[in-house]
């Protein structure tokens, strides 16, 4: 039996996901593959490297650091999340990512990216996290405040633009059981984005514009599909009971810890039911 884990994005709502992942580590829950989107892609790797608490630790330490996330970085580099510091310095110098444990896990780690020319989602497998880190950066490059990421001559942005909740892709990949971690409550539905803003930023990429303009419809349809599959017992979903009340680029360490704690508690609360689902 192959178990897949799908991790929605949501910028610092991902602290909820990090808490859920830490509960999985506490219970030694095994998954064979992960498909992460944006923040889900950035934080989910710590399940394979078995580094409990790492996401909470480095975010509470560095979210207020202007070298990491800042308007200054946006103005000087084009990325509000600084490429060099966030993706190259932190995991190799300050809070070292355990690449050896990640590779030893043996599971497949996929990140979702959006091809800006086609406007479609692509799914990239990271074999060595530090070597393939640009795939992760592409998945988390939020529109309007990030540069496009060039991979093999193609340009990419945030995977959540084209496929926010890649459950269908997980089933297509052949996972027998699929666990889904969402960062919005059941009642949440996405609103349309400002069409004029989209066209002002990305008029050279008409397919990307179309995808951004249709994103709310696609996302809301995915939520309905998740609800249906959950009721049918085909997937297992963990989501917050209510809105997490956290900014997209939250810097307050107390808020980060609170949201992480909600995810940890929800992981614990649902663990018995999750194990029952996996055993069926």
PDB file of C-alpha atoms in Angstrom:
ATOM      1  CA  UNK A   1       0.000   0.000   0.000  1.00  0.00           C
ATOM      2  CA  UNK A   2       1.357   3.410  -1.019  1.00  0.00           C
ATOM      3  CA  UNK A   3       0.478   6.393   1.161  1.00  0.00           C
ATOM      4  CA  UNK A   4       0.647   9.893  -0.297  1.00  0.00           C
ATOM      5  CA  UNK A   5       0.579  13.227   1.502  1.00  0.00           C
ATOM      6  CA  UNK A   6      -0.758  16.387  -0.173  1.00  0.00           C
ATOM      7  CA  UNK A   7       0.205  19.706   1.416  1.00  0.00           C
ATOM      8  CA  UNK A   8      -1.618  22.912   0.495  1.00  0.00           C
ATOM      9  CA  UNK A   9       0.251  26.218   0.519  1.00  0.00           C
ATOM     10  CA  UNK A  10      -0.824  29.535   2.021  1.00  0.00           C
ATOM     11  CA  UNK A  11       2.408  31.330   2.981  1.00  0.00           C
ATOM     12  CA  UNK A  12       2.664  31.452   6.791  1.00  0.00           C
ATOM     13  CA  UNK A  13      -0.587  29.520   7.192  1.00  0.00           C
ATOM     14  CA  UNK A  14       1.904  26.760   6.493  1.00  0.00           C
ATOM     15  CA  UNK A  15       2.843  26.913  10.169  1.00  0.00           C
ATOM     16  CA  UNK A  16      -0.346  24.899  10.671  1.00  0.00           C
ATOM     17  CA  UNK A  17       0.996  22.286   8.258  1.00  0.00           C
ATOM     18  CA  UNK A  18       4.308  22.272  10.122  1.00  0.00           C
ATOM     19  CA  UNK A  19       2.468  21.472  13.350  1.00  0.00           C
ATOM     20  CA  UNK A  20       0.596  18.598  11.705  1.00  0.00           C
ATOM     21  CA  UNK A  21       3.878  17.244  10.334  1.00  0.00           C
ATOM     22  CA  UNK A  22       5.441  17.365  13.793  1.00  0.00           C
ATOM     23  CA  UNK A  23       2.533  15.280  15.106  1.00  0.00           C
ATOM     24  CA  UNK A  24       3.243  12.749  12.342  1.00  0.00           C
ATOM     25  CA  UNK A  25       6.846  12.580  13.511  1.00  0.00           C
ATOM     26  CA  UNK A  26       5.717  12.091  17.112  1.00  0.00           C
ATOM     27  CA  UNK A  27       3.686   9.063  16.014  1.00  0.00           C
ATOM     28  CA  UNK A  28       6.254   7.808  13.475  1.00  0.00           C
ATOM     29  CA  UNK A  29       3.645   7.961  10.743  1.00  0.00           C
ATOM     30  CA  UNK A  30       5.105   6.805   7.431  1.00  0.00           C
ATOM     31  CA  UNK A  31       4.178   8.179   4.020  1.00  0.00           C
ATOM     32  CA  UNK A  32       5.663   7.014   0.720  1.00  0.00           C
ATOM     33  CA  UNK A  33       5.404  10.284  -1.128  1.00  0.00           C
ATOM     34  CA  UNK A  34       4.670  13.975  -0.626  1.00  0.00           C
ATOM     35  CA  UNK A  35       3.252  16.491  -3.086  1.00  0.00           C
ATOM     36  CA  UNK A  36       3.796  19.967  -1.684  1.00  0.00           C
ATOM     37  CA  UNK A  37       2.527  23.304  -2.938  1.00  0.00           C
ATOM     38  CA  UNK A  38       4.299  26.570  -2.095  1.00  0.00           C
ATOM     39  CA  UNK A  39       4.663  26.706   1.710  1.00  0.00           C
ATOM     40  CA  UNK A  40       3.645  23.048   1.788  1.00  0.00           C
ATOM     41  CA  UNK A  41       6.599  22.313  -0.489  1.00  0.00           C
ATOM     42  CA  UNK A  42       8.955  24.319   1.737  1.00  0.00           C
ATOM     43  CA  UNK A  43       7.856  22.803   5.036  1.00  0.00           C
ATOM     44  CA  UNK A  44       6.925  19.233   4.120  1.00  0.00           C
ATOM     45  CA  UNK A  45      10.527  18.189   3.481  1.00  0.00           C
ATOM     46  CA  UNK A  46      11.135  18.148   7.236  1.00  0.00           C
ATOM     47  CA  UNK A  47       8.938  15.061   7.529  1.00  0.00           C
ATOM     48  CA  UNK A  48      11.372  13.078   5.386  1.00  0.00           C
ATOM     49  CA  UNK A  49      14.421  14.558   7.148  1.00  0.00           C
ATOM     50  CA  UNK A  50      12.761  13.825  10.512  1.00  0.00           C
ATOM     51  CA  UNK A  51      13.563  17.285  11.896  1.00  0.00           C
ATOM     52  CA  UNK A  52      10.773  17.914  14.356  1.00  0.00           C
ATOM     53  CA  UNK A  53      10.283  21.561  15.245  1.00  0.00           C
ATOM     54  CA  UNK A  54      12.672  22.858  12.593  1.00  0.00           C
ATOM     55  CA  UNK A  55      10.042  24.940  10.749  1.00  0.00           C
ATOM     56  CA  UNK A  56       8.907  26.638  13.939  1.00  0.00           C
ATOM     57  CA  UNK A  57      12.482  27.165  15.060  1.00  0.00           C
ATOM     58  CA  UNK A  58      13.871  28.910  11.989  1.00  0.00           C
ATOM     59  CA  UNK A  59      10.744  30.936  11.286  1.00  0.00           C
ATOM     60  CA  UNK A  60      10.437  32.330  14.798  1.00  0.00           C
ATOM     61  CA  UNK A  61      14.131  33.179  14.626  1.00  0.00           C
ATOM     62  CA  UNK A  62      14.325  34.704  11.161  1.00  0.00           C
ATOM     63  CA  UNK A  63      10.936  36.042  10.009  1.00  0.00           C
ATOM     64  CA  UNK A  64      11.791  39.437  11.533  1.00  0.00           C
ATOM     65  CA  UNK A  65      15.273  39.405  10.013  1.00  0.00           C
ATOM     66  CA  UNK A  66      15.375  41.845   7.045  1.00  0.00           C
ATOM     67  CA  UNK A  67      17.848  39.525   5.322  1.00  0.00           C
ATOM     68  CA  UNK A  68      15.065  36.940   5.080  1.00  0.00           C
ATOM     69  CA  UNK A  69      11.687  38.548   4.286  1.00  0.00           C
ATOM     70  CA  UNK A  70      11.460  42.291   3.747  1.00  0.00           C
ATOM     71  CA  UNK A  71      10.411  45.159   1.547  1.00  0.00           C
ATOM     72  CA  UNK A  72      14.110  45.904   1.172  1.00  0.00           C
ATOM     73  CA  UNK A  73      14.628  42.494  -0.380  1.00  0.00           C
ATOM     74  CA  UNK A  74      11.702  43.070  -2.743  1.00  0.00           C
ATOM     75  CA  UNK A  75      13.095  46.414  -3.883  1.00  0.00           C
ATOM     76  CA  UNK A  76      16.711  45.285  -4.247  1.00  0.00           C
ATOM     77  CA  UNK A  77      16.225  41.751  -5.599  1.00  0.00           C
ATOM     78  CA  UNK A  78      12.643  41.490  -6.857  1.00  0.00           C
ATOM     79  CA  UNK A  79      11.818  38.836  -4.245  1.00  0.00           C
ATOM     80  CA  UNK A  80      10.108  39.670  -0.966  1.00  0.00           C
ATOM     81  CA  UNK A  81      11.486  36.365   0.354  1.00  0.00           C
ATOM     82  CA  UNK A  82      15.223  36.713  -0.179  1.00  0.00           C
ATOM     83  CA  UNK A  83      16.537  33.957  -2.417  1.00  0.00           C
ATOM     84  CA  UNK A  84      20.073  33.766  -1.059  1.00  0.00           C
ATOM     85  CA  UNK A  85      19.308  33.994   2.656  1.00  0.00           C
ATOM     86  CA  UNK A  86      16.079  31.983   2.841  1.00  0.00           C
ATOM     87  CA  UNK A  87      17.013  29.140   0.497  1.00  0.00           C
ATOM     88  CA  UNK A  88      20.798  28.942   0.701  1.00  0.00           C
ATOM     89  CA  UNK A  89      22.033  30.437   3.975  1.00  0.00           C
ATOM     90  CA  UNK A  90      19.457  29.250   6.513  1.00  0.00           C
ATOM     91  CA  UNK A  91      19.432  25.541   5.539  1.00  0.00           C
ATOM     92  CA  UNK A  92      23.213  25.285   5.213  1.00  0.00           C
ATOM     93  CA  UNK A  93      24.493  27.571   7.987  1.00  0.00           C
ATOM     94  CA  UNK A  94      21.922  28.498  10.629  1.00  0.00           C
ATOM     95  CA  UNK A  95      19.424  25.623  10.807  1.00  0.00           C
ATOM     96  CA  UNK A  96      21.047  22.893   8.790  1.00  0.00           C
ATOM     97  CA  UNK A  97      18.759  20.677   6.744  1.00  0.00           C
ATOM     98  CA  UNK A  98      19.542  16.965   7.159  1.00  0.00           C
ATOM     99  CA  UNK A  99      19.995  15.982   3.530  1.00  0.00           C
ATOM    100  CA  UNK A 100      21.321  12.561   4.486  1.00  0.00           C
ATOM    101  CA  UNK A 101      18.148  11.684   6.405  1.00  0.00           C
ATOM    102  CA  UNK A 102      15.984  13.108   3.595  1.00  0.00           C
ATOM    103  CA  UNK A 103      17.616  10.842   1.023  1.00  0.00           C
ATOM    104  CA  UNK A 104      17.663   7.843   3.357  1.00  0.00           C
ATOM    105  CA  UNK A 105      13.883   8.053   3.756  1.00  0.00           C
ATOM    106  CA  UNK A 106      13.488   6.827   0.208  1.00  0.00           C
ATOM    107  CA  UNK A 107      10.112   8.467  -0.408  1.00  0.00           C
ATOM    108  CA  UNK A 108       9.298  10.549  -3.459  1.00  0.00           C
ATOM    109  CA  UNK A 109       9.165  14.299  -2.889  1.00  0.00           C
ATOM    110  CA  UNK A 110       7.244  16.315  -5.450  1.00  0.00           C
ATOM    111  CA  UNK A 111       6.665  20.078  -5.650  1.00  0.00           C
ATOM    112  CA  UNK A 112       4.030  21.820  -7.737  1.00  0.00           C
ATOM    113  CA  UNK A 113       5.050  24.742  -9.944  1.00  0.00           C
ATOM    114  CA  UNK A 114       3.157  26.868 -12.468  1.00  0.00           C
ATOM    115  CA  UNK A 115       4.632  27.270 -15.952  1.00  0.00           C
ATOM    116  CA  UNK A 116       4.111  30.949 -16.791  1.00  0.00           C
ATOM    117  CA  UNK A 117       4.073  30.353 -20.561  1.00  0.00           C
ATOM    118  CA  UNK A 118       1.388  27.647 -20.501  1.00  0.00           C
ATOM    119  CA  UNK A 119      -0.387  28.634 -17.278  1.00  0.00           C
ATOM    120  CA  UNK A 120      -0.452  24.943 -16.346  1.00  0.00           C
ATOM    121  CA  UNK A 121       0.823  23.063 -13.310  1.00  0.00           C
ATOM    122  CA  UNK A 122       3.922  20.899 -13.506  1.00  0.00           C
ATOM    123  CA  UNK A 123       5.094  18.399 -10.907  1.00  0.00           C
ATOM    124  CA  UNK A 124       8.823  18.231 -10.227  1.00  0.00           C
ATOM    125  CA  UNK A 125      10.520  15.564  -8.147  1.00  0.00           C
ATOM    126  CA  UNK A 126      13.287  16.692  -5.822  1.00  0.00           C
ATOM    127  CA  UNK A 127      15.905  13.981  -5.375  1.00  0.00           C
ATOM    128  CA  UNK A 128      18.437  16.047  -3.465  1.00  0.00           C
ATOM    129  CA  UNK A 129      16.794  18.953  -1.677  1.00  0.00           C
ATOM    130  CA  UNK A 130      19.774  21.302  -1.534  1.00  0.00           C
ATOM    131  CA  UNK A 131      20.784  20.618  -5.123  1.00  0.00           C
ATOM    132  CA  UNK A 132      17.191  20.956  -6.380  1.00  0.00           C
ATOM    133  CA  UNK A 133      16.270  23.895  -4.139  1.00  0.00           C
ATOM    134  CA  UNK A 134      15.301  26.112  -7.087  1.00  0.00           C
ATOM    135  CA  UNK A 135      12.333  23.791  -7.720  1.00  0.00           C
ATOM    136  CA  UNK A 136      11.136  24.497  -4.199  1.00  0.00           C
ATOM    137  CA  UNK A 137      11.740  28.217  -4.627  1.00  0.00           C
ATOM    138  CA  UNK A 138       9.699  28.187  -7.827  1.00  0.00           C
ATOM    139  CA  UNK A 139       6.826  26.450  -6.053  1.00  0.00           C
ATOM    140  CA  UNK A 140       6.811  29.159  -3.368  1.00  0.00           C
ATOM    141  CA  UNK A 141       7.415  32.228  -5.582  1.00  0.00           C
ATOM    142  CA  UNK A 142       4.233  34.149  -4.863  1.00  0.00           C
ATOM    143  CA  UNK A 143       2.862  36.216  -7.754  1.00  0.00           C
ATOM    144  CA  UNK A 144       3.284  40.012  -7.685  1.00  0.00           C
ATOM    145  CA  UNK A 145       6.100  39.899  -5.103  1.00  0.00           C
ATOM    146  CA  UNK A 146       8.537  37.355  -6.563  1.00  0.00           C
ATOM    147  CA  UNK A 147      10.631  37.016  -9.651  1.00  0.00           C
ATOM    148  CA  UNK A 148       9.920  34.167 -12.006  1.00  0.00           C
ATOM    149  CA  UNK A 149      12.267  31.234 -11.469  1.00  0.00           C
ATOM    150  CA  UNK A 150      14.120  29.880 -14.485  1.00  0.00           C
ATOM    151  CA  UNK A 151      14.432  26.091 -14.609  1.00  0.00           C
ATOM    152  CA  UNK A 152      15.969  24.529 -17.709  1.00  0.00           C
ATOM    153  CA  UNK A 153      15.083  27.590 -19.761  1.00  0.00           C
ATOM    154  CA  UNK A 154      11.441  27.747 -18.654  1.00  0.00           C
ATOM    155  CA  UNK A 155       9.906  30.261 -16.269  1.00  0.00           C
ATOM    156  CA  UNK A 156       7.859  29.292 -13.226  1.00  0.00           C
ATOM    157  CA  UNK A 157       5.881  30.797 -10.356  1.00  0.00           C
ATOM    158  CA  UNK A 158       3.947  29.564  -7.326  1.00  0.00           C
ATOM    159  CA  UNK A 159       2.397  26.127  -7.810  1.00  0.00           C
ATOM    160  CA  UNK A 160      -0.763  27.257  -6.046  1.00  0.00           C
ATOM    161  CA  UNK A 161      -1.685  29.399  -9.039  1.00  0.00           C
ATOM    162  CA  UNK A 162      -2.480  26.357 -11.188  1.00  0.00           C
ATOM    163  CA  UNK A 163      -2.990  23.513  -8.691  1.00  0.00           C
ATOM    164  CA  UNK A 164      -3.543  24.532  -5.074  1.00  0.00           C
ATOM    165  CA  UNK A 165      -4.729  21.128  -3.832  1.00  0.00           C
ATOM    166  CA  UNK A 166      -3.189  18.415  -6.054  1.00  0.00           C
ATOM    167  CA  UNK A 167      -5.351  15.521  -4.862  1.00  0.00           C
ATOM    168  CA  UNK A 168      -6.184  14.446  -8.399  1.00  0.00           C
ATOM    169  CA  UNK A 169      -2.476  14.314  -9.210  1.00  0.00           C
ATOM    170  CA  UNK A 170      -1.799  12.199  -6.125  1.00  0.00           C
ATOM    171  CA  UNK A 171      -4.433   9.685  -7.193  1.00  0.00           C
ATOM    172  CA  UNK A 172      -3.041   9.711 -10.727  1.00  0.00           C
ATOM    173  CA  UNK A 173       0.401   8.890  -9.301  1.00  0.00           C
ATOM    174  CA  UNK A 174      -1.026   5.685  -7.882  1.00  0.00           C
ATOM    175  CA  UNK A 175      -1.207   6.355  -4.161  1.00  0.00           C
ATOM    176  CA  UNK A 176      -3.683   3.972  -2.537  1.00  0.00           C
ATOM    177  CA  UNK A 177      -4.252   6.228   0.466  1.00  0.00           C
ATOM    178  CA  UNK A 178      -4.036  10.006   0.341  1.00  0.00           C
ATOM    179  CA  UNK A 179      -3.732  12.314   3.351  1.00  0.00           C
ATOM    180  CA  UNK A 180      -4.520  15.965   2.643  1.00  0.00           C
ATOM    181  CA  UNK A 181      -3.488  18.847   4.892  1.00  0.00           C
ATOM    182  CA  UNK A 182      -5.343  22.080   4.161  1.00  0.00           C
ATOM    183  CA  UNK A 183      -4.689  25.489   5.693  1.00  0.00           C
ATOM    184  CA  UNK A 184      -8.199  26.898   5.381  1.00  0.00           C
ATOM    185  CA  UNK A 185     -11.364  25.790   7.203  1.00  0.00           C
ATOM    186  CA  UNK A 186     -14.141  23.862   5.470  1.00  0.00           C
ATOM    187  CA  UNK A 187     -16.241  27.002   4.921  1.00  0.00           C
ATOM    188  CA  UNK A 188     -13.538  28.917   3.032  1.00  0.00           C
ATOM    189  CA  UNK A 189     -14.001  29.709  -0.647  1.00  0.00           C
ATOM    190  CA  UNK A 190     -11.642  31.865  -2.673  1.00  0.00           C
ATOM    191  CA  UNK A 191     -12.699  35.203  -4.186  1.00  0.00           C
ATOM    192  CA  UNK A 192     -11.669  36.433  -7.673  1.00  0.00           C
ATOM    193  CA  UNK A 193      -8.404  38.319  -7.998  1.00  0.00           C
ATOM    194  CA  UNK A 194      -8.214  41.823  -9.445  1.00  0.00           C
ATOM    195  CA  UNK A 195      -8.159  41.360 -13.218  1.00  0.00           C
ATOM    196  CA  UNK A 196      -6.555  44.757 -13.851  1.00  0.00           C
ATOM    197  CA  UNK A 197      -3.734  43.984 -11.428  1.00  0.00           C
ATOM    198  CA  UNK A 198      -3.138  40.622 -13.090  1.00  0.00           C
ATOM    199  CA  UNK A 199      -2.999  42.171 -16.561  1.00  0.00           C
ATOM    200  CA  UNK A 200      -0.751  45.003 -15.374  1.00  0.00           C
ATOM    201  CA  UNK A 201       1.822  42.570 -14.014  1.00  0.00           C
ATOM    202  CA  UNK A 202       1.662  39.688 -16.471  1.00  0.00           C
ATOM    203  CA  UNK A 203       0.255  40.972 -19.761  1.00  0.00           C
ATOM    204  CA  UNK A 204       3.166  39.312 -21.625  1.00  0.00           C
ATOM    205  CA  UNK A 205       1.941  35.923 -20.370  1.00  0.00           C
ATOM    206  CA  UNK A 206      -1.706  35.543 -21.457  1.00  0.00           C
ATOM    207  CA  UNK A 207      -2.010  31.928 -20.309  1.00  0.00           C
ATOM    208  CA  UNK A 208      -0.758  32.834 -16.858  1.00  0.00           C
ATOM    209  CA  UNK A 209      -3.262  35.721 -16.763  1.00  0.00           C
ATOM    210  CA  UNK A 210      -6.068  33.334 -17.644  1.00  0.00           C
ATOM    211  CA  UNK A 211      -5.052  30.910 -14.918  1.00  0.00           C
ATOM    212  CA  UNK A 212      -4.832  33.666 -12.319  1.00  0.00           C
ATOM    213  CA  UNK A 213      -8.229  35.036 -13.352  1.00  0.00           C
ATOM    214  CA  UNK A 214      -9.775  31.568 -13.092  1.00  0.00           C
ATOM    215  CA  UNK A 215      -7.914  30.569  -9.958  1.00  0.00           C
ATOM    216  CA  UNK A 216     -10.840  31.080  -7.593  1.00  0.00           C
ATOM    217  CA  UNK A 217     -13.098  28.846  -9.677  1.00  0.00           C
ATOM    218  CA  UNK A 218     -10.445  26.148  -9.903  1.00  0.00           C
ATOM    219  CA  UNK A 219      -9.678  26.307  -6.198  1.00  0.00           C
ATOM    220  CA  UNK A 220     -13.310  26.200  -5.129  1.00  0.00           C
ATOM    221  CA  UNK A 221     -13.952  23.231  -7.427  1.00  0.00           C
ATOM    222  CA  UNK A 222     -10.991  21.449  -5.837  1.00  0.00           C
ATOM    223  CA  UNK A 223     -12.428  22.079  -2.372  1.00  0.00           C
ATOM    224  CA  UNK A 224     -15.719  20.524  -3.448  1.00  0.00           C
ATOM    225  CA  UNK A 225     -13.866  17.536  -4.879  1.00  0.00           C
ATOM    226  CA  UNK A 226     -11.947  17.131  -1.631  1.00  0.00           C
ATOM    227  CA  UNK A 227     -15.209  17.189   0.333  1.00  0.00           C
ATOM    228  CA  UNK A 228     -16.705  14.527  -1.938  1.00  0.00           C
ATOM    229  CA  UNK A 229     -13.676  12.235  -1.801  1.00  0.00           C
ATOM    230  CA  UNK A 230     -13.490  12.657   1.963  1.00  0.00           C
ATOM    231  CA  UNK A 231     -17.140  11.630   2.369  1.00  0.00           C
ATOM    232  CA  UNK A 232     -16.509   8.603   0.159  1.00  0.00           C
ATOM    233  CA  UNK A 233     -13.622   7.567   2.409  1.00  0.00           C
ATOM    234  CA  UNK A 234     -11.090   7.782  -0.418  1.00  0.00           C
ATOM    235  CA  UNK A 235      -8.937  10.454   1.213  1.00  0.00           C
ATOM    236  CA  UNK A 236      -8.271  11.675   4.757  1.00  0.00           C
ATOM    237  CA  UNK A 237      -8.328  15.422   5.347  1.00  0.00           C
ATOM    238  CA  UNK A 238      -6.850  17.482   8.172  1.00  0.00           C
ATOM    239  CA  UNK A 239      -7.889  21.138   8.203  1.00  0.00           C
ATOM    240  CA  UNK A 240      -8.283  23.889  10.819  1.00  0.00           C
ATOM    241  CA  UNK A 241     -11.750  24.277  12.325  1.00  0.00           C
ATOM    242  CA  UNK A 242     -11.689  28.027  11.744  1.00  0.00           C
ATOM    243  CA  UNK A 243      -9.606  30.689  10.023  1.00  0.00           C
ATOM    244  CA  UNK A 244      -6.093  30.773  11.448  1.00  0.00           C
ATOM    245  CA  UNK A 245      -5.914  34.578  11.795  1.00  0.00           C
ATOM    246  CA  UNK A 246      -2.346  34.875  10.580  1.00  0.00           C
ATOM    247  CA  UNK A 247      -0.834  37.236   8.011  1.00  0.00           C
ATOM    248  CA  UNK A 248       0.565  35.778   4.801  1.00  0.00           C
ATOM    249  CA  UNK A 249       4.050  36.911   5.838  1.00  0.00           C
ATOM    250  CA  UNK A 250       3.494  36.930   9.589  1.00  0.00           C
ATOM    251  CA  UNK A 251       6.526  38.012  11.605  1.00  0.00           C
ATOM    252  CA  UNK A 252       5.198  37.809  15.170  1.00  0.00           C
ATOM    253  CA  UNK A 253       6.790  34.714  16.763  1.00  0.00           C
ATOM    254  CA  UNK A 254       3.877  34.307  19.174  1.00  0.00           C
ATOM    255  CA  UNK A 255       1.411  34.081  16.283  1.00  0.00           C
ATOM    256  CA  UNK A 256       3.667  31.642  14.431  1.00  0.00           C
ATOM    257  CA  UNK A 257       3.869  29.452  17.531  1.00  0.00           C
ATOM    258  CA  UNK A 258       0.100  29.653  18.091  1.00  0.00           C
ATOM    259  CA  UNK A 259      -0.710  28.475  14.567  1.00  0.00           C
ATOM    260  CA  UNK A 260       1.912  25.734  14.777  1.00  0.00           C
ATOM    261  CA  UNK A 261       0.310  24.638  18.037  1.00  0.00           C
ATOM    262  CA  UNK A 262      -3.126  24.419  16.395  1.00  0.00           C
ATOM    263  CA  UNK A 263      -1.692  22.156  13.694  1.00  0.00           C
ATOM    264  CA  UNK A 264       0.075  20.002  16.258  1.00  0.00           C
ATOM    265  CA  UNK A 265      -3.117  19.655  18.293  1.00  0.00           C
ATOM    266  CA  UNK A 266      -5.202  18.829  15.207  1.00  0.00           C
ATOM    267  CA  UNK A 267      -2.686  16.200  14.176  1.00  0.00           C
ATOM    268  CA  UNK A 268      -2.936  14.612  17.606  1.00  0.00           C
ATOM    269  CA  UNK A 269      -6.727  14.897  17.648  1.00  0.00           C
ATOM    270  CA  UNK A 270      -7.151  13.127  14.320  1.00  0.00           C
ATOM    271  CA  UNK A 271      -4.372  10.547  14.707  1.00  0.00           C
ATOM    272  CA  UNK A 272      -6.578   7.649  15.805  1.00  0.00           C
ATOM    273  CA  UNK A 273      -8.989   8.212  12.915  1.00  0.00           C
ATOM    274  CA  UNK A 274      -6.067   8.626  10.500  1.00  0.00           C
ATOM    275  CA  UNK A 275      -4.510   5.321  11.545  1.00  0.00           C
ATOM    276  CA  UNK A 276      -7.903   3.652  11.166  1.00  0.00           C
ATOM    277  CA  UNK A 277      -8.206   5.067   7.628  1.00  0.00           C
ATOM    278  CA  UNK A 278      -4.735   3.789   6.740  1.00  0.00           C
ATOM    279  CA  UNK A 279      -5.488   0.342   8.151  1.00  0.00           C
ATOM    280  CA  UNK A 280      -8.673  -0.126   6.115  1.00  0.00           C
TER     281      UNK A 280
END
